[in-house]
Amino acid sequence: MVKFEYIWLDGYQPTQSLRSKTKIEKEFSGKLEDLPMWSFDGSSTKQAPGGSSDCLLKPVFFVKDPQRKNAYLVMCEVLEANGKPHATNGRATIEDDDNDFWFGFEQEYFLWNPSNNKPLGFPDNGYPNPQGQYYCSVGTNNAFGRDIVEEHLDVCIEAGLNVEGINAEVAAGQWEFQIFAKGAKEAGDQIWIARYLLERIGEKYGVSINWHCKPLGTLDWNGSGMHANFSNTLLRTAGDKAVYDKVCEAFRPVVSEHIDVYGADNHLRLTGLHETASIHDFSYGVSDRGASIRIPVATVERGWKGYLEDRRPNSAADPYKVAARIIKTVKTAL
Ligand code: ADP
Ligand code: MN
Ligand code: MN
Ligand code: MN
């Protein structure tokens, strides 16, 4: 018997959560098209009224499930009973996806202690030392929750996700992983599966994953982002600063369209402090971690051939919607 964990995004707003349930089949050909459609009770996920509650699950991506024997994780799109993409289906908003657009997402998050409702490393009362000592740190007083982070890295690799690295972040209990993929859908699928795996490891340790972009509010602690690094053939081969200026300028008139899909509560995070640009401004610059879009210095050193980093998407953003919007804007610059 083979276990398939069908995974989808619920209808909660402004931030959707992962849901999943297990389907048992006798065998599996190994081909996506042989995975059957399935359904769920949309009235329990804010995706349908009770009177006509069935929503459909359409398998779109799968990996081996590294945490179970004989099992797969199956990312699904949610469709209405009539087969049309559901309004909550961000993946379906990706128009003309092709492998020319490459994405590298830097997913930040906090490991969170559910008993005192604070990040790992925070005492029950008061605060740990101010930030400074935690970024890329080692040692019991600096890095909190490494077992979880290491286990997550291992299962991502075992699942075949294209995880590129991990690091401890600036706040205590805050971490990051990076995933690179060609194509917007593929990149989104990989991030969502990686998030799913992290949630499930968290269960084992009794630690929750806090995806909020500013879980420590206005205090002097960093928020969490999901920097979106992106390129297409144009950016990878430009050899010309003017091309980069033109692409960056295409983002200026559509700031609010981008912010709309860059994650809830981003005004709390994009303050102009803590390595962010103000949510009200638009700026770009070489090596500038206080800009909306950073041009990595390596891109300039390679003679203006490389990629751009949109630093505005936050940790709770839907990578499908982020990638879809970036593609749309870059295409207006061509
Ligand atoms: P930093 O923390 O300095 O912003 P990271 O090393 O954490 O940078 O992340 C850089 C990201 O850029 C990685 O996810 C990587 O996959 C991505 N990246 C590198 N080259 C490209 C490219 N040509 N197109 C898209 N993304 C890229
Ligand atoms: Mn990073
Ligand atoms: Mn980071
Ligand atoms: Mn970054």
mmCIF file of C-alpha atoms and ligand atoms in Angstrom:
data_model
loop_
_atom_site.group_PDB
_atom_site.id
_atom_site.type_symbol
_atom_site.label_atom_id
_atom_site.label_comp_id
_atom_site.label_asym_id
_atom_site.label_seq_id
_atom_site.Cartn_x
_atom_site.Cartn_y
_atom_site.Cartn_z
ATOM 1 C CA MET A 1 0.000 0.000 0.000
ATOM 2 C CA VAL A 2 1.210 3.471 -0.860
ATOM 3 C CA LYS A 3 0.403 6.600 1.167
ATOM 4 C CA PHE A 4 -0.265 9.879 -0.613
ATOM 5 C CA GLU A 5 -0.505 13.023 1.466
ATOM 6 C CA TYR A 6 -2.671 15.422 -0.559
ATOM 7 C CA ILE A 7 -1.680 18.960 0.479
ATOM 8 C CA TRP A 8 -3.564 22.180 -0.282
ATOM 9 C CA LEU A 9 -4.024 25.769 0.871
ATOM 10 C CA ASP A 10 -7.171 26.648 2.784
ATOM 11 C CA GLY A 11 -9.388 29.696 2.366
ATOM 12 C CA TYR A 12 -8.381 31.654 5.451
ATOM 13 C CA GLN A 13 -7.627 35.325 4.807
ATOM 14 C CA PRO A 14 -5.394 37.236 4.700
ATOM 15 C CA THR A 15 -3.021 34.294 5.180
ATOM 16 C CA GLN A 16 -3.792 30.827 3.910
ATOM 17 C CA SER A 17 -2.629 27.761 5.822
ATOM 18 C CA LEU A 18 -1.612 24.275 4.799
ATOM 19 C CA ARG A 19 -4.105 21.433 5.035
ATOM 20 C CA SER A 20 -3.601 17.794 4.114
ATOM 21 C CA LYS A 21 -5.089 14.328 4.310
ATOM 22 C CA THR A 22 -3.892 10.862 3.464
ATOM 23 C CA LYS A 23 -5.041 8.740 0.555
ATOM 24 C CA ILE A 24 -4.132 5.065 0.293
ATOM 25 C CA GLU A 25 -3.666 3.416 -3.090
ATOM 26 C CA LYS A 26 -2.503 -0.069 -3.996
ATOM 27 C CA GLU A 27 0.297 1.072 -6.263
ATOM 28 C CA PHE A 28 1.822 4.071 -8.009
ATOM 29 C CA SER A 29 3.200 4.311 -11.525
ATOM 30 C CA GLY A 30 5.460 7.199 -10.533
ATOM 31 C CA LYS A 31 3.699 9.550 -12.970
ATOM 32 C CA LEU A 32 1.868 12.693 -11.889
ATOM 33 C CA GLU A 33 -0.957 12.100 -14.371
ATOM 34 C CA ASP A 34 -1.753 8.789 -12.676
ATOM 35 C CA LEU A 35 -2.520 10.483 -9.358
ATOM 36 C CA PRO A 36 -6.309 10.686 -9.072
ATOM 37 C CA MET A 37 -8.266 13.845 -8.332
ATOM 38 C CA TRP A 38 -9.740 13.915 -4.843
ATOM 39 C CA SER A 39 -12.105 16.109 -2.868
ATOM 40 C CA PHE A 40 -12.558 17.627 0.586
ATOM 41 C CA ASP A 41 -15.101 19.471 2.693
ATOM 42 C CA GLY A 42 -14.607 23.087 1.707
ATOM 43 C CA SER A 43 -17.065 24.257 4.363
ATOM 44 C CA SER A 44 -14.440 23.347 6.981
ATOM 45 C CA THR A 45 -11.697 25.403 5.338
ATOM 46 C CA LYS A 46 -13.582 28.586 4.391
ATOM 47 C CA GLN A 47 -13.678 27.448 0.770
ATOM 48 C CA ALA A 48 -17.331 26.490 0.288
ATOM 49 C CA PRO A 49 -20.771 26.863 1.900
ATOM 50 C CA GLY A 50 -22.102 23.874 3.866
ATOM 51 C CA GLY A 51 -24.889 23.306 1.363
ATOM 52 C CA SER A 52 -22.513 22.479 -1.483
ATOM 53 C CA SER A 53 -19.289 21.778 0.298
ATOM 54 C CA ASP A 54 -17.211 19.694 -2.102
ATOM 55 C CA CYS A 55 -14.003 21.193 -3.432
ATOM 56 C CA LEU A 56 -11.677 19.287 -5.727
ATOM 57 C CA LEU A 57 -7.988 18.526 -5.246
ATOM 58 C CA LYS A 58 -5.952 18.357 -8.423
ATOM 59 C CA PRO A 59 -2.450 16.900 -7.967
ATOM 60 C CA VAL A 60 0.148 19.173 -9.565
ATOM 61 C CA PHE A 61 3.498 18.214 -7.999
ATOM 62 C CA PHE A 62 4.795 15.387 -5.848
ATOM 63 C CA VAL A 63 7.915 14.286 -4.000
ATOM 64 C CA LYS A 64 8.799 11.258 -1.917
ATOM 65 C CA ASP A 65 7.698 11.691 1.678
ATOM 66 C CA PRO A 66 10.942 11.362 3.641
ATOM 67 C CA GLN A 67 9.121 10.998 6.961
ATOM 68 C CA ARG A 68 6.949 7.999 6.110
ATOM 69 C CA LYS A 69 7.545 4.630 4.511
ATOM 70 C CA ASN A 70 6.172 4.039 1.027
ATOM 71 C CA ALA A 71 4.721 7.497 0.837
ATOM 72 C CA TYR A 72 4.527 10.677 -1.234
ATOM 73 C CA LEU A 73 3.682 14.319 -0.605
ATOM 74 C CA VAL A 74 1.307 15.586 -3.266
ATOM 75 C CA MET A 75 0.841 19.325 -3.733
ATOM 76 C CA CYS A 76 -2.627 20.070 -5.052
ATOM 77 C CA GLU A 77 -4.514 22.952 -6.612
ATOM 78 C CA VAL A 78 -8.011 23.562 -5.266
ATOM 79 C CA LEU A 79 -10.775 23.579 -7.887
ATOM 80 C CA GLU A 80 -14.460 24.292 -7.554
ATOM 81 C CA ALA A 81 -16.814 21.350 -8.074
ATOM 82 C CA ASN A 82 -17.225 22.528 -11.704
ATOM 83 C CA GLY A 83 -13.483 22.159 -12.321
ATOM 84 C CA LYS A 84 -12.622 25.881 -12.407
ATOM 85 C CA PRO A 85 -9.742 27.147 -10.250
ATOM 86 C CA HIS A 86 -11.015 28.164 -6.828
ATOM 87 C CA ALA A 87 -10.650 31.844 -5.855
ATOM 88 C CA THR A 88 -8.103 30.794 -3.213
ATOM 89 C CA ASN A 89 -5.922 29.037 -5.805
ATOM 90 C CA GLY A 90 -2.870 31.313 -6.106
ATOM 91 C CA ARG A 91 -1.030 28.838 -8.314
ATOM 92 C CA ALA A 92 -3.679 29.277 -10.988
ATOM 93 C CA THR A 93 -2.857 33.010 -11.140
ATOM 94 C CA ILE A 94 0.512 32.214 -12.717
ATOM 95 C CA GLU A 95 0.127 33.055 -16.394
ATOM 96 C CA ASP A 96 2.336 31.588 -19.114
ATOM 97 C CA ASP A 97 4.779 29.902 -16.757
ATOM 98 C CA ASP A 98 7.953 28.769 -18.389
ATOM 99 C CA ASN A 99 11.338 27.709 -17.153
ATOM 100 C CA ASP A 100 12.938 30.930 -18.335
ATOM 101 C CA PHE A 101 12.049 32.602 -15.032
ATOM 102 C CA TRP A 102 14.221 31.358 -12.191
ATOM 103 C CA PHE A 103 13.368 32.037 -8.548
ATOM 104 C CA GLY A 104 15.365 31.744 -5.370
ATOM 105 C CA PHE A 105 13.235 32.317 -2.283
ATOM 106 C CA GLU A 106 14.845 33.020 1.101
ATOM 107 C CA GLN A 107 12.263 31.793 3.582
ATOM 108 C CA GLU A 108 12.662 33.242 7.074
ATOM 109 C CA TYR A 109 10.623 32.087 10.073
ATOM 110 C CA PHE A 110 10.662 31.893 13.856
ATOM 111 C CA LEU A 111 10.722 28.714 15.897
ATOM 112 C CA TRP A 112 8.107 29.432 18.537
ATOM 113 C CA ASN A 113 7.523 28.055 22.017
ATOM 114 C CA PRO A 114 3.765 27.453 22.348
ATOM 115 C CA SER A 115 3.879 27.340 26.149
ATOM 116 C CA ASN A 116 5.150 30.882 26.677
ATOM 117 C CA ASN A 117 4.182 32.206 23.218
ATOM 118 C CA LYS A 118 7.720 33.460 22.547
ATOM 119 C CA PRO A 119 10.539 32.539 20.165
ATOM 120 C CA LEU A 120 12.894 29.747 21.197
ATOM 121 C CA GLY A 121 15.689 31.376 23.180
ATOM 122 C CA PHE A 122 13.416 33.889 24.888
ATOM 123 C CA PRO A 123 13.033 33.508 28.680
ATOM 124 C CA ASP A 124 9.503 33.299 30.126
ATOM 125 C CA ASN A 125 9.944 36.788 31.539
ATOM 126 C CA GLY A 126 11.798 39.612 29.884
ATOM 127 C CA TYR A 127 14.095 39.355 26.916
ATOM 128 C CA PRO A 128 17.351 37.717 25.890
ATOM 129 C CA ASN A 129 20.346 39.860 24.929
ATOM 130 C CA PRO A 130 19.575 42.294 22.107
ATOM 131 C CA GLN A 131 20.136 41.065 18.576
ATOM 132 C CA GLY A 132 23.668 40.983 17.268
ATOM 133 C CA GLN A 133 24.920 37.653 18.547
ATOM 134 C CA TYR A 134 22.379 35.382 16.835
ATOM 135 C CA TYR A 135 22.910 35.754 13.049
ATOM 136 C CA CYS A 136 24.796 32.738 11.647
ATOM 137 C CA SER A 137 25.732 31.873 15.208
ATOM 138 C CA VAL A 138 26.834 28.770 17.044
ATOM 139 C CA GLY A 139 26.580 27.937 20.736
ATOM 140 C CA THR A 140 23.916 27.311 23.330
ATOM 141 C CA ASN A 141 23.435 30.994 24.158
ATOM 142 C CA ASN A 142 23.130 32.006 20.511
ATOM 143 C CA ALA A 143 21.462 29.402 18.298
ATOM 144 C CA PHE A 144 18.131 27.928 19.386
ATOM 145 C CA GLY A 145 16.405 24.935 17.806
ATOM 146 C CA ARG A 146 19.197 23.663 15.621
ATOM 147 C CA ASP A 147 17.962 20.039 15.835
ATOM 148 C CA ILE A 148 14.740 21.045 14.119
ATOM 149 C CA VAL A 149 16.512 23.080 11.474
ATOM 150 C CA GLU A 150 18.986 20.293 10.671
ATOM 151 C CA GLU A 151 16.264 17.682 10.482
ATOM 152 C CA HIS A 152 14.314 19.935 8.151
ATOM 153 C CA LEU A 153 17.314 20.393 5.886
ATOM 154 C CA ASP A 154 17.831 16.633 5.723
ATOM 155 C CA VAL A 155 14.230 15.827 4.848
ATOM 156 C CA CYS A 156 14.122 18.560 2.197
ATOM 157 C CA ILE A 157 17.195 17.075 0.537
ATOM 158 C CA GLU A 158 15.791 13.567 0.845
ATOM 159 C CA ALA A 159 12.542 14.684 -0.746
ATOM 160 C CA GLY A 160 14.529 16.058 -3.657
ATOM 161 C CA LEU A 161 13.716 19.705 -2.994
ATOM 162 C CA ASN A 162 16.277 22.114 -4.344
ATOM 163 C CA VAL A 163 17.200 23.622 -0.996
ATOM 164 C CA GLU A 164 20.374 25.675 -1.310
ATOM 165 C CA GLY A 165 21.224 26.482 2.268
ATOM 166 C CA ILE A 166 20.150 27.410 5.776
ATOM 167 C CA ASN A 167 21.277 29.986 8.311
ATOM 168 C CA ALA A 168 20.425 31.295 11.740
ATOM 169 C CA GLU A 169 18.900 34.756 11.363
ATOM 170 C CA VAL A 170 19.261 38.073 13.169
ATOM 171 C CA ALA A 171 16.673 37.545 15.920
ATOM 172 C CA ALA A 172 16.887 34.823 18.573
ATOM 173 C CA GLY A 173 14.994 31.723 17.410
ATOM 174 C CA GLN A 174 14.816 33.014 13.820
ATOM 175 C CA TRP A 175 16.096 30.925 10.895
ATOM 176 C CA GLU A 176 16.138 30.863 7.091
ATOM 177 C CA PHE A 177 16.241 28.328 4.298
ATOM 178 C CA GLN A 178 16.718 29.055 0.614
ATOM 179 C CA ILE A 179 15.136 27.180 -2.278
ATOM 180 C CA PHE A 180 15.910 27.709 -5.955
ATOM 181 C CA ALA A 181 13.786 26.504 -8.871
ATOM 182 C CA LYS A 182 13.185 27.183 -12.537
ATOM 183 C CA GLY A 183 9.599 28.191 -13.251
ATOM 184 C CA ALA A 184 7.175 29.989 -10.963
ATOM 185 C CA LYS A 185 4.955 26.999 -10.266
ATOM 186 C CA GLU A 186 7.877 24.727 -9.470
ATOM 187 C CA ALA A 187 9.376 27.343 -7.127
ATOM 188 C CA GLY A 188 6.069 27.796 -5.321
ATOM 189 C CA ASP A 189 5.480 24.054 -5.072
ATOM 190 C CA GLN A 190 8.889 23.537 -3.523
ATOM 191 C CA ILE A 191 8.478 26.312 -0.954
ATOM 192 C CA TRP A 192 5.053 25.043 0.103
ATOM 193 C CA ILE A 193 6.293 21.466 0.481
ATOM 194 C CA ALA A 194 9.294 22.712 2.484
ATOM 195 C CA ARG A 195 6.955 24.694 4.730
ATOM 196 C CA TYR A 196 4.808 21.599 5.174
ATOM 197 C CA LEU A 197 7.802 19.483 6.185
ATOM 198 C CA LEU A 198 8.903 22.119 8.700
ATOM 199 C CA GLU A 199 5.436 22.239 10.269
ATOM 200 C CA ARG A 200 5.425 18.470 10.656
ATOM 201 C CA ILE A 201 8.875 18.377 12.253
ATOM 202 C CA GLY A 202 7.732 21.130 14.592
ATOM 203 C CA GLU A 203 4.894 18.864 15.774
ATOM 204 C CA LYS A 204 7.429 16.239 16.775
ATOM 205 C CA TYR A 205 9.373 18.706 18.928
ATOM 206 C CA GLY A 206 6.333 20.525 20.319
ATOM 207 C CA VAL A 207 7.568 23.714 18.654
ATOM 208 C CA SER A 208 5.375 25.774 16.362
ATOM 209 C CA ILE A 209 6.488 27.644 13.263
ATOM 210 C CA ASN A 210 5.664 31.336 13.319
ATOM 211 C CA TRP A 211 5.394 32.630 9.748
ATOM 212 C CA HIS A 212 4.194 36.098 10.727
ATOM 213 C CA CYS A 213 6.369 38.862 9.283
ATOM 214 C CA LYS A 214 6.723 40.767 12.565
ATOM 215 C CA PRO A 215 5.898 38.455 15.451
ATOM 216 C CA LEU A 216 7.709 40.651 17.990
ATOM 217 C CA GLY A 217 5.796 43.755 16.951
ATOM 218 C CA THR A 218 7.472 47.125 17.145
ATOM 219 C CA LEU A 219 10.273 46.024 19.456
ATOM 220 C CA ASP A 220 13.852 46.170 18.207
ATOM 221 C CA TRP A 221 13.798 42.689 16.689
ATOM 222 C CA ASN A 222 13.967 41.836 12.993
ATOM 223 C CA GLY A 223 10.895 40.720 11.125
ATOM 224 C CA SER A 224 10.782 37.795 8.714
ATOM 225 C CA GLY A 225 10.956 38.130 4.967
ATOM 226 C CA MET A 226 10.872 35.906 1.971
ATOM 227 C CA HIS A 227 13.239 37.750 -0.366
ATOM 228 C CA ALA A 228 12.425 36.818 -3.943
ATOM 229 C CA ASN A 229 15.520 36.525 -6.125
ATOM 230 C CA PHE A 230 14.598 36.293 -9.777
ATOM 231 C CA SER A 231 16.030 36.290 -13.271
ATOM 232 C CA ASN A 232 15.123 35.553 -16.837
ATOM 233 C CA THR A 233 17.306 35.229 -19.921
ATOM 234 C CA LEU A 234 17.244 39.003 -20.325
ATOM 235 C CA LEU A 235 18.678 39.633 -16.851
ATOM 236 C CA ARG A 236 21.093 36.717 -17.010
ATOM 237 C CA THR A 237 22.638 37.870 -20.283
ATOM 238 C CA ALA A 238 22.037 41.645 -20.346
ATOM 239 C CA GLY A 239 25.599 42.920 -20.005
ATOM 240 C CA ASP A 240 24.147 46.392 -19.687
ATOM 241 C CA LYS A 241 23.180 48.511 -16.670
ATOM 242 C CA ALA A 242 20.395 50.129 -18.715
ATOM 243 C CA VAL A 243 18.511 46.824 -18.887
ATOM 244 C CA TYR A 244 18.596 46.530 -15.101
ATOM 245 C CA ASP A 245 17.400 50.117 -14.703
ATOM 246 C CA LYS A 246 14.561 49.473 -17.105
ATOM 247 C CA VAL A 247 13.411 46.311 -15.326
ATOM 248 C CA CYS A 248 13.627 47.971 -11.899
ATOM 249 C CA GLU A 249 11.746 51.035 -13.124
ATOM 250 C CA ALA A 250 8.917 48.771 -14.348
ATOM 251 C CA PHE A 251 8.260 47.964 -10.666
ATOM 252 C CA ARG A 252 7.842 51.617 -9.634
ATOM 253 C CA PRO A 253 4.280 52.286 -10.911
ATOM 254 C CA VAL A 254 2.921 48.986 -9.548
ATOM 255 C CA VAL A 255 4.087 49.156 -5.937
ATOM 256 C CA SER A 256 0.615 48.559 -4.497
ATOM 257 C CA GLU A 257 -0.080 45.616 -6.838
ATOM 258 C CA HIS A 258 3.089 43.993 -5.524
ATOM 259 C CA ILE A 259 2.460 44.812 -1.867
ATOM 260 C CA ASP A 260 -1.040 43.297 -2.241
ATOM 261 C CA VAL A 261 0.495 39.839 -2.734
ATOM 262 C CA TYR A 262 3.665 40.243 -0.643
ATOM 263 C CA GLY A 263 2.076 38.987 2.589
ATOM 264 C CA ALA A 264 -0.196 40.272 5.360
ATOM 265 C CA ASP A 265 0.830 42.972 7.824
ATOM 266 C CA ASN A 266 3.844 43.967 5.750
ATOM 267 C CA HIS A 267 3.497 47.595 6.901
ATOM 268 C CA LEU A 268 4.677 46.373 10.308
ATOM 269 C CA ARG A 269 7.844 44.982 8.734
ATOM 270 C CA LEU A 270 8.652 47.390 5.881
ATOM 271 C CA THR A 271 9.462 50.319 8.118
ATOM 272 C CA GLY A 272 12.786 51.413 6.656
ATOM 273 C CA LEU A 273 14.551 49.865 9.664
ATOM 274 C CA HIS A 274 15.942 46.343 10.131
ATOM 275 C CA GLU A 275 17.279 46.012 6.563
ATOM 276 C CA THR A 276 14.014 46.984 4.890
ATOM 277 C CA ALA A 277 12.725 49.836 2.746
ATOM 278 C CA SER A 278 9.605 51.741 3.783
ATOM 279 C CA ILE A 279 6.385 50.286 2.391
ATOM 280 C CA HIS A 280 5.614 53.777 1.053
ATOM 281 C CA ASP A 281 8.798 54.102 -1.022
ATOM 282 C CA PHE A 282 10.250 52.359 -4.018
ATOM 283 C CA SER A 283 14.003 52.180 -4.466
ATOM 284 C CA TYR A 284 16.681 49.973 -5.930
ATOM 285 C CA GLY A 285 20.413 49.891 -5.675
ATOM 286 C CA VAL A 286 23.575 47.835 -5.883
ATOM 287 C CA SER A 287 24.212 45.923 -2.644
ATOM 288 C CA ASP A 288 21.564 48.040 -0.934
ATOM 289 C CA ARG A 289 19.809 46.042 1.791
ATOM 290 C CA GLY A 290 17.707 49.088 2.623
ATOM 291 C CA ALA A 291 16.233 49.172 -0.893
ATOM 292 C CA SER A 292 13.015 47.618 -2.169
ATOM 293 C CA ILE A 293 15.014 45.803 -4.844
ATOM 294 C CA ARG A 294 18.679 44.984 -4.354
ATOM 295 C CA ILE A 295 21.019 44.471 -7.294
ATOM 296 C CA PRO A 296 23.469 41.887 -5.943
ATOM 297 C CA VAL A 297 27.079 42.999 -6.300
ATOM 298 C CA ALA A 298 27.916 39.716 -8.044
ATOM 299 C CA THR A 299 25.546 40.691 -10.856
ATOM 300 C CA VAL A 300 27.455 43.931 -11.383
ATOM 301 C CA GLU A 301 30.845 42.218 -11.140
ATOM 302 C CA ARG A 302 29.789 39.779 -13.860
ATOM 303 C CA GLY A 303 29.180 42.780 -16.104
ATOM 304 C CA TRP A 304 25.452 43.232 -15.392
ATOM 305 C CA LYS A 305 24.587 39.583 -15.910
ATOM 306 C CA GLY A 306 22.663 37.907 -13.109
ATOM 307 C CA TYR A 307 19.531 38.474 -11.079
ATOM 308 C CA LEU A 308 17.585 40.871 -8.882
ATOM 309 C CA GLU A 309 16.383 40.534 -5.304
ATOM 310 C CA ASP A 310 12.955 41.900 -4.396
ATOM 311 C CA ARG A 311 13.305 42.258 -0.630
ATOM 312 C CA ARG A 312 9.688 43.169 0.053
ATOM 313 C CA PRO A 313 7.834 39.813 0.067
ATOM 314 C CA ASN A 314 7.351 38.627 3.628
ATOM 315 C CA SER A 315 7.637 35.259 5.311
ATOM 316 C CA ALA A 316 3.898 34.565 5.126
ATOM 317 C CA ALA A 317 3.467 35.502 1.461
ATOM 318 C CA ASP A 318 2.248 32.945 -1.045
ATOM 319 C CA PRO A 319 5.231 32.267 -3.357
ATOM 320 C CA TYR A 320 2.853 31.449 -6.240
ATOM 321 C CA LYS A 321 1.342 34.926 -6.088
ATOM 322 C CA VAL A 322 4.710 36.611 -5.574
ATOM 323 C CA ALA A 323 6.240 34.871 -8.579
ATOM 324 C CA ALA A 324 3.169 35.489 -10.740
ATOM 325 C CA ARG A 325 3.292 39.213 -10.016
ATOM 326 C CA ILE A 326 7.048 39.510 -10.619
ATOM 327 C CA ILE A 327 6.747 37.806 -14.010
ATOM 328 C CA LYS A 328 3.906 40.111 -14.959
ATOM 329 C CA THR A 329 5.881 43.241 -14.103
ATOM 330 C CA VAL A 330 9.154 42.124 -15.686
ATOM 331 C CA LYS A 331 7.285 41.333 -18.897
ATOM 332 C CA THR A 332 6.031 44.933 -19.076
ATOM 333 C CA ALA A 333 9.652 46.081 -19.166
ATOM 334 C CA LEU A 334 10.596 43.985 -22.183
HETATM 335 P P1 ADP B 1 21.333 37.000 0.811
HETATM 336 O O1 ADP B 1 21.038 36.482 2.193
HETATM 337 O O2 ADP B 1 22.672 37.609 0.683
HETATM 338 O O3 ADP B 1 20.259 37.891 0.277
HETATM 339 P P2 ADP B 1 21.092 34.171 -0.066
HETATM 340 O O4 ADP B 1 22.359 33.475 -0.350
HETATM 341 O O5 ADP B 1 20.380 33.814 1.184
HETATM 342 O O6 ADP B 1 21.376 35.749 -0.200
HETATM 343 O O7 ADP B 1 20.076 33.908 -1.251
HETATM 344 C C1 ADP B 1 20.380 34.192 -2.565
HETATM 345 C C2 ADP B 1 19.335 33.544 -3.434
HETATM 346 O O8 ADP B 1 19.514 33.948 -4.787
HETATM 347 C C3 ADP B 1 19.389 32.032 -3.434
HETATM 348 O O9 ADP B 1 18.082 31.553 -3.142
HETATM 349 C C4 ADP B 1 19.738 31.698 -4.884
HETATM 350 O O10 ADP B 1 19.094 30.542 -5.331
HETATM 351 C C5 ADP B 1 19.184 32.877 -5.621
HETATM 352 N N1 ADP B 1 19.766 33.060 -6.962
HETATM 353 C C6 ADP B 1 21.080 33.023 -7.310
HETATM 354 N N2 ADP B 1 21.230 33.210 -8.646
HETATM 355 C C7 ADP B 1 19.971 33.369 -9.156
HETATM 356 C C8 ADP B 1 19.448 33.615 -10.464
HETATM 357 N N3 ADP B 1 20.232 33.741 -11.534
HETATM 358 N N4 ADP B 1 18.102 33.720 -10.591
HETATM 359 C C9 ADP B 1 17.289 33.615 -9.532
HETATM 360 N N5 ADP B 1 17.718 33.413 -8.278
HETATM 361 C C10 ADP B 1 19.044 33.283 -8.076
HETATM 362 MN MN MN B 2 19.625 34.992 2.807
HETATM 363 MN MN MN B 3 17.730 36.476 5.591
HETATM 364 MN MN MN B 4 18.260 38.244 0.788
#
